[in-house]
Short mmCIF file of C-alpha atoms in Angstrom, two decimals:
data_model
loop_
_atom_site.label_atom_id
_atom_site.label_comp_id
_atom_site.label_asym_id
_atom_site.label_seq_id
_atom_site.Cartn_x
_atom_site.Cartn_y
_atom_site.Cartn_z
CA MET A 1 -15.87 18.31 16.26
CA LYS A 2 -13.13 16.87 20.08
CA ALA A 3 -12.41 13.73 18.84
CA GLN A 4 -14.14 10.61 20.77
CA PRO A 5 -11.28 9.39 22.91
CA ASP A 6 -12.66 6.20 21.87
CA SER A 7 -11.43 7.30 17.59
CA ARG A 8 -9.56 5.43 16.06
CA PRO A 9 -6.59 7.29 13.79
CA VAL A 10 -6.49 8.60 10.57
CA GLY A 11 -3.20 7.30 8.54
CA ILE A 12 -1.28 9.59 6.73
CA ILE A 13 1.71 8.65 4.18
CA GLY A 14 3.53 11.87 3.33
CA GLY A 15 5.22 11.90 -0.24
CA THR A 16 7.59 14.41 -1.37
CA GLY A 17 7.12 17.66 -0.85
CA LEU A 18 5.32 16.58 2.39
CA THR A 19 8.03 14.76 4.76
CA THR A 20 6.24 16.85 7.42
CA LEU A 21 2.57 17.66 7.94
CA SER A 22 1.92 21.86 9.21
CA GLY A 23 -1.74 21.94 11.24
CA LEU A 24 -0.30 18.44 12.98
CA GLU A 25 -1.24 19.42 16.85
CA ILE A 26 2.00 16.08 17.46
CA THR A 27 1.41 13.89 20.63
CA GLY A 28 3.91 12.14 20.78
CA GLU A 29 6.70 9.46 18.35
CA GLN A 30 6.61 6.38 18.19
CA ALA A 31 9.95 4.36 17.16
CA VAL A 32 8.11 1.04 16.27
CA SER A 33 9.33 -2.69 14.88
CA THR A 34 7.19 -4.57 12.64
CA PRO A 35 8.35 -8.41 11.41
CA TRP A 36 9.37 -6.23 8.11
CA GLY A 37 12.20 -4.29 9.58
CA GLU A 38 11.56 -0.62 10.60
CA PRO A 39 9.27 1.30 8.86
CA SER A 40 10.74 4.79 6.66
CA ALA A 41 10.45 7.55 9.85
CA PRO A 42 8.55 7.10 13.59
CA LEU A 43 5.50 7.29 13.92
CA VAL A 44 4.18 10.69 15.42
CA GLU A 45 1.07 10.62 16.71
CA GLY A 46 -1.41 14.45 17.05
CA SER A 47 -4.14 15.50 15.61
CA LEU A 48 -5.42 17.59 12.93
CA GLY A 49 -8.06 19.72 13.02
CA ASP A 50 -8.92 18.07 15.98
CA LEU A 51 -8.83 14.73 15.01
CA PRO A 52 -6.55 11.34 15.59
CA VAL A 53 -3.53 11.42 13.08
CA VAL A 54 -0.73 9.27 13.25
CA PHE A 55 2.16 10.38 10.21
CA LEU A 56 4.65 8.97 8.60
CA ALA A 57 7.03 9.70 6.44
CA ARG A 58 7.23 7.56 2.99
CA HIS A 59 10.43 8.49 2.14
CA GLY A 60 12.08 9.09 5.95
CA ASN A 61 12.85 12.43 7.26
CA PRO A 62 15.35 13.52 5.99
CA HIS A 63 13.84 12.51 3.33
CA ARG A 64 16.11 9.82 2.22
CA ILE A 65 14.80 6.18 0.93
CA PRO A 66 14.50 6.68 -2.82
CA PRO A 67 10.96 4.67 -4.17
CA HIS A 68 12.17 1.01 -4.89
CA GLN A 69 14.28 1.15 -1.50
CA VAL A 70 11.08 1.96 1.53
CA ASN A 71 10.14 -0.52 2.16
CA TYR A 72 5.69 -0.77 2.40
CA ARG A 73 5.55 -3.57 3.82
CA ALA A 74 7.06 -2.10 7.22
CA ASN A 75 5.16 1.18 6.74
CA LEU A 76 1.31 -1.24 6.44
CA GLN A 77 2.11 -2.80 9.36
CA ALA A 78 2.92 -0.39 11.95
CA LEU A 79 -0.10 1.76 10.50
CA PHE A 80 -2.07 -0.98 11.07
CA ASP A 81 -0.72 -2.03 14.46
CA ALA A 82 -1.15 2.17 15.78
CA GLY A 83 -4.47 0.88 15.13
CA VAL A 84 -5.28 2.52 12.25
CA ARG A 85 -7.15 1.58 9.13
CA THR A 86 -7.69 4.10 6.92
CA VAL A 87 -4.59 5.35 5.24
CA VAL A 88 -4.68 8.58 3.17
CA GLY A 89 -1.09 8.07 0.67
CA VAL A 90 -0.43 11.45 -0.70
CA ASN A 91 1.91 11.24 -3.57
CA ALA A 92 4.06 13.34 -5.75
CA VAL A 93 3.33 11.98 -9.60
CA GLY A 94 3.18 13.30 -12.99
CA GLY A 95 0.82 14.08 -15.68
CA ILE A 96 -0.14 12.39 -17.93
CA HIS A 97 -3.83 13.67 -18.84
CA SER A 98 -4.02 17.20 -20.68
CA ASP A 99 -6.50 17.82 -17.55
CA MET A 100 -4.11 17.85 -14.74
CA GLY A 101 -0.59 19.88 -15.37
CA PRO A 102 1.00 20.17 -12.82
CA ALA A 103 -0.03 21.69 -8.84
CA HIS A 104 -3.10 20.11 -10.24
CA VAL A 105 -4.72 17.41 -7.26
CA VAL A 106 -5.77 14.33 -9.32
CA VAL A 107 -7.95 11.53 -6.66
CA PRO A 108 -7.44 8.56 -8.25
CA ASP A 109 -9.81 5.61 -9.06
CA GLN A 110 -7.53 2.29 -10.41
CA LEU A 111 -4.25 1.97 -11.70
CA ILE A 112 -1.22 -0.30 -13.40
CA ASP A 113 1.72 -1.91 -11.50
CA TYR A 114 4.50 -1.19 -13.10
CA THR A 115 7.12 -1.83 -11.05
CA TRP A 116 8.92 -5.37 -10.16
CA GLY A 117 10.65 -7.49 -7.79
CA ARG A 118 9.14 -4.90 -4.68
CA ALA A 119 7.40 -7.03 -1.85
CA SER A 120 4.74 -7.03 -2.88
CA THR A 121 3.41 -9.27 -0.82
CA PHE A 122 2.36 -10.22 3.61
CA PHE A 123 1.56 -13.16 2.15
CA GLU A 124 4.31 -15.21 1.22
CA GLY A 125 6.99 -17.92 2.88
CA GLU A 126 5.34 -20.66 5.60
CA LEU A 127 1.16 -19.83 5.32
CA ASP A 128 -1.28 -22.62 6.02
CA ALA A 129 -3.27 -21.91 3.09
CA VAL A 130 -2.87 -19.66 -0.33
CA THR A 131 -4.40 -16.46 0.01
CA HIS A 132 -5.75 -14.77 -3.12
CA ILE A 133 -7.44 -10.50 -2.69
CA ASP A 134 -10.15 -8.85 -4.63
CA PHE A 135 -8.20 -5.99 -5.62
CA THR A 136 -10.80 -5.26 -8.73
CA PHE A 137 -11.74 -2.11 -7.09
CA PRO A 138 -7.59 -0.76 -5.52
CA TYR A 139 -8.96 3.49 -3.80
CA ASP A 140 -11.40 2.95 -0.78
CA GLN A 141 -15.08 4.48 -2.75
CA ASP A 142 -16.07 5.77 0.81
CA ALA A 143 -12.38 7.40 1.34
CA ARG A 144 -12.15 8.58 -2.16
CA LYS A 145 -16.01 11.15 -1.49
CA VAL A 146 -15.15 12.58 1.62
CA LEU A 147 -11.75 13.86 -0.12
CA LEU A 148 -13.68 14.36 -3.26
CA ASP A 149 -16.44 16.74 -0.95
CA ALA A 150 -13.86 18.17 1.19
CA ALA A 151 -11.97 19.56 -2.61
CA ALA A 152 -15.42 20.92 -3.75
CA GLY A 153 -16.38 22.23 -0.48
CA GLN A 154 -12.75 24.59 -0.68
CA GLY A 155 -13.00 24.91 -4.16
CA ILE A 156 -10.12 23.44 -4.92
CA GLN A 157 -10.11 22.35 -8.71
CA CYS A 158 -9.47 18.18 -8.53
CA SER A 159 -9.36 15.29 -10.69
CA ASP A 160 -12.19 12.90 -9.55
CA PHE A 161 -10.53 10.20 -11.77
CA GLY A 162 -7.35 8.96 -12.69
CA VAL A 163 -5.32 5.95 -14.02
CA TYR A 164 -2.16 5.98 -12.07
CA GLY A 165 0.63 4.31 -13.02
CA ALA A 166 3.27 2.93 -10.69
CA THR A 167 7.24 2.27 -11.95
CA GLN A 168 9.86 1.40 -10.57
CA GLY A 169 12.10 4.72 -10.58
CA PRO A 170 14.23 5.83 -9.30
CA ARG A 171 14.75 7.55 -12.12
CA LEU A 172 11.52 9.48 -14.41
CA GLU A 173 10.70 8.13 -17.19
CA THR A 174 11.40 7.77 -20.92
CA ALA A 175 8.84 9.73 -23.77
CA ALA A 176 8.82 6.16 -24.67
CA GLU A 177 7.69 4.48 -21.45
CA ILE A 178 5.24 7.67 -21.08
CA ARG A 179 2.68 6.82 -25.26
CA ARG A 180 2.94 3.48 -23.93
CA MET A 181 1.81 4.62 -20.40
CA GLU A 182 -0.61 6.32 -22.17
CA ARG A 183 -1.99 3.83 -24.57
CA ASP A 184 -2.77 1.56 -21.81
CA GLY A 185 -4.58 4.25 -20.55
CA CYS A 186 -2.86 5.61 -17.37
CA ASP A 187 -3.39 9.40 -16.96
CA ILE A 188 -0.61 9.82 -14.23
CA VAL A 189 2.15 8.67 -13.45
CA GLY A 190 4.20 7.74 -9.70
CA MET A 191 6.71 5.17 -8.22
CA THR A 192 5.27 4.87 -4.58
CA GLY A 193 1.52 4.01 -5.77
CA MET A 194 2.25 0.17 -5.62
CA PRO A 195 2.73 -1.69 -3.44
CA GLU A 196 1.49 0.35 -1.00
CA ALA A 197 -2.29 0.30 -2.43
CA VAL A 198 -2.28 -3.68 -2.07
CA LEU A 199 -0.09 -4.24 0.75
CA ALA A 200 -3.43 -1.89 3.18
CA ALA A 201 -5.85 -4.03 1.40
CA GLU A 202 -4.58 -7.32 1.91
CA LEU A 203 -4.53 -5.66 6.44
CA GLY A 204 -8.06 -5.59 5.24
CA MET A 205 -7.71 -1.28 4.94
CA ARG A 206 -9.09 0.86 3.58
CA TYR A 207 -6.57 3.35 1.20
CA VAL A 208 -7.32 6.21 -1.48
CA CYS A 209 -4.63 8.57 -2.85
CA LEU A 210 -4.02 11.77 -2.60
CA GLY A 211 -1.55 12.97 -5.83
CA LEU A 212 -0.05 16.13 -6.33
CA VAL A 213 0.68 16.11 -10.17
CA VAL A 214 4.51 17.76 -9.95
CA ASN A 215 5.22 17.48 -13.44
CA TRP A 216 3.92 17.27 -17.13
CA ALA A 217 4.79 13.90 -17.35
CA ALA A 218 8.15 12.81 -19.76
CA GLY A 219 7.74 14.19 -23.19
CA LYS A 220 3.69 15.81 -22.71
CA SER A 221 6.24 19.03 -23.05
CA ASP A 222 8.38 20.65 -24.42
CA HIS A 223 12.07 20.87 -22.15
CA THR A 224 12.58 18.12 -19.35
CA ILE A 225 11.70 17.73 -16.52
CA THR A 226 14.33 19.51 -13.69
CA MET A 227 13.53 19.73 -10.05
CA GLU A 228 13.26 22.93 -10.77
CA GLU A 229 9.82 22.64 -12.40
CA ILE A 230 9.24 19.84 -10.30
CA LYS A 231 9.91 21.78 -6.90
CA ALA A 232 7.17 25.20 -7.85
CA ALA A 233 4.75 22.59 -8.63
CA ILE A 234 4.61 21.48 -5.28
CA ASP A 235 5.17 24.90 -4.03
CA THR A 236 2.26 26.33 -5.16
CA GLY A 237 -0.35 23.06 -4.83
CA MET A 238 0.72 21.38 -1.47
CA SER A 239 -1.87 23.82 -0.07
CA ASP A 240 -4.50 22.40 -1.72
CA VAL A 241 -3.02 19.38 -0.38
CA LYS A 242 -2.81 20.21 3.49
CA LEU A 243 -5.90 21.88 2.41
CA MET A 244 -8.07 18.80 1.18
CA LEU A 245 -6.39 17.02 4.30
CA GLU A 246 -7.45 19.39 7.24
CA GLN A 247 -11.22 19.66 6.01
CA SER A 248 -11.51 15.75 5.68
CA MET A 249 -10.22 14.35 8.66
CA ALA A 250 -13.42 14.63 9.94
CA GLY A 251 -15.74 11.97 8.02
CA LEU A 252 -12.18 10.35 7.18
CA GLY A 253 -12.31 9.36 11.14
CA ALA A 254 -16.74 8.54 11.08
CA LEU A 255 -15.63 6.23 8.32
CA THR A 256 -15.86 1.91 9.87
CA PRO A 257 -13.60 0.03 10.23
CA LEU A 258 -14.27 -2.68 7.21
CA PRO A 259 -15.27 -5.60 8.63
CA GLN A 260 -11.61 -8.65 7.78
CA SER A 261 -9.62 -5.32 9.98
CA SER A 262 -11.85 -4.92 12.32
#
């Protein structure tokens, strides 16, 4: 199915293991600036499955910006200015839930924010009025369904629930911290889920997380976490992530913009 000329592009923010997106037919690359500074990398414009896409490498390309220093405001603003109204945030995460081991795919439905000191709102400075947004459901339910339907259609094992615990980084967590997060109800842990999700919400964009578990969280296995283990899980599981993205583009692109962002 060919995209219509006036179709809005779907935004894909790639994290660890997804600095580039194979299958993306690139039509252009644009270095942009925003009132919040420059995004992590140039916007890569193209098509995926004949649907328009704007891809952004969250940690830069090459991968060099640590989670706590990502300019999340510039990233989301740049995508918004490029016409994106639906965003898929691809995240490498650690598994806490017993069913969410390495190379498993998760489309979480909730999150808990443990980060601190990050620029986490557009609503600050000289405002006309204080603004509070509803954030009861941090991930767009329609976009989640599109991703989950794509997984089911391809026979990909994918958890349709999960609480994402966002930690500060760049260090990994202690075993005691993970035990605390598990008591709090977290199923997966990552370092980039916030403030990305809330900034998208402030702009009125549909936002969904596509998580790939790349290691057991601290204390959840009988060994220390190594980069070799993380790389192996990425090599194994990223093909499922990319297939889900390819198969969901038509559905994501067909979602109408939310009223406040159109």
